[in-house]
Amino acid sequence: MSVKPGRVTALTLRAGYFILGILMLVLAFIGALLPLMPTTIFLILAVWCFTRSSPRLETWVLNHPTFGPTLRAWRDQGAISMRAKAMALTGMAGGYVVFYLAARPGIWLALFVGLLIGGCAFYVGSRPLPSAPSDADHGAPPQKSSD
């Protein structure tokens, strides 16, 4: 069986998702150490990549004692906890203040960046809060859907 030039094989695609997932984990680790760099978005992207490439690493990230509950709430419900919302919104506001004071942008750039950050803040604020896990789910590993 030969592969036509320019055709992406399933194995190549899976390897690409795996490498991208590892890169997202590295960025999340850096974000956990640096105060101005986010962590959770990179973990969400890593889970997305590992869902397509490595069920073992997907399970490992989703069962992580610190980040797992947040990632499972996002994956299963599209939910963000009140604490995470407060931290994200505070970080966005602080980031805008630092941008404004450090860059001294013109009015149009300041408005554009403000609207961009405001849109992101609206999205984060509009996400539902996670529902409390049932006793049957508590501590159970995430179930893999059989699509």
Short mmCIF file of N, CA and C in Angstrom, two decimals, residues 74 77-80 85 89 118-129:
data_model
loop_
_atom_site.label_atom_id
_atom_site.label_comp_id
_atom_site.label_asym_id
_atom_site.label_seq_id
_atom_site.Cartn_x
_atom_site.Cartn_y
_atom_site.Cartn_z
N TRP A 74 -14.53 22.00 32.63
CA TRP A 74 -14.56 22.69 31.34
C TRP A 74 -14.97 21.74 30.23
N GLN A 77 -18.81 20.40 31.04
CA GLN A 77 -19.90 21.36 31.22
C GLN A 77 -19.63 22.73 30.61
N GLY A 78 -18.40 22.97 30.13
CA GLY A 78 -18.05 24.31 29.67
C GLY A 78 -18.08 25.30 30.82
N ALA A 79 -17.79 24.80 32.04
CA ALA A 79 -17.96 25.59 33.26
C ALA A 79 -16.62 26.08 33.80
N ILE A 80 -16.68 27.24 34.46
CA ILE A 80 -15.52 27.85 35.11
C ILE A 80 -15.93 28.19 36.53
N LYS A 85 -12.85 32.36 37.66
CA LYS A 85 -13.36 33.55 36.98
C LYS A 85 -12.78 34.81 37.60
N LEU A 89 -10.51 37.36 35.50
CA LEU A 89 -10.97 38.74 35.28
C LEU A 89 -10.03 39.75 35.92
N GLY A 118 -12.11 43.14 26.87
CA GLY A 118 -13.49 43.16 27.36
C GLY A 118 -14.31 42.01 26.79
N GLY A 119 -14.11 41.70 25.52
CA GLY A 119 -14.80 40.56 24.91
C GLY A 119 -14.40 39.25 25.56
N CYS A 120 -13.12 39.09 25.82
CA CYS A 120 -12.65 37.88 26.51
C CYS A 120 -13.22 37.81 27.93
N ALA A 121 -13.25 38.95 28.61
CA ALA A 121 -13.79 38.99 29.97
C ALA A 121 -15.28 38.64 29.97
N PHE A 122 -16.02 39.14 28.97
CA PHE A 122 -17.44 38.80 28.87
C PHE A 122 -17.62 37.30 28.68
N TYR A 123 -16.81 36.70 27.82
CA TYR A 123 -16.90 35.26 27.57
C TYR A 123 -16.64 34.48 28.85
N VAL A 124 -15.57 34.81 29.56
CA VAL A 124 -15.24 34.11 30.81
C VAL A 124 -16.36 34.30 31.83
N GLY A 125 -16.84 35.52 31.97
CA GLY A 125 -17.89 35.79 32.94
C GLY A 125 -19.21 35.12 32.61
N SER A 126 -19.46 34.85 31.34
CA SER A 126 -20.74 34.27 30.94
C SER A 126 -20.76 32.73 31.02
N ARG A 127 -19.62 32.11 31.30
CA ARG A 127 -19.59 30.64 31.40
C ARG A 127 -20.30 30.23 32.69
N PRO A 128 -20.98 29.08 32.65
CA PRO A 128 -21.69 28.62 33.86
C PRO A 128 -20.70 28.18 34.94
N LEU A 129 -21.21 28.13 36.17
CA LEU A 129 -20.43 27.57 37.28
C LEU A 129 -20.55 26.05 37.22
#
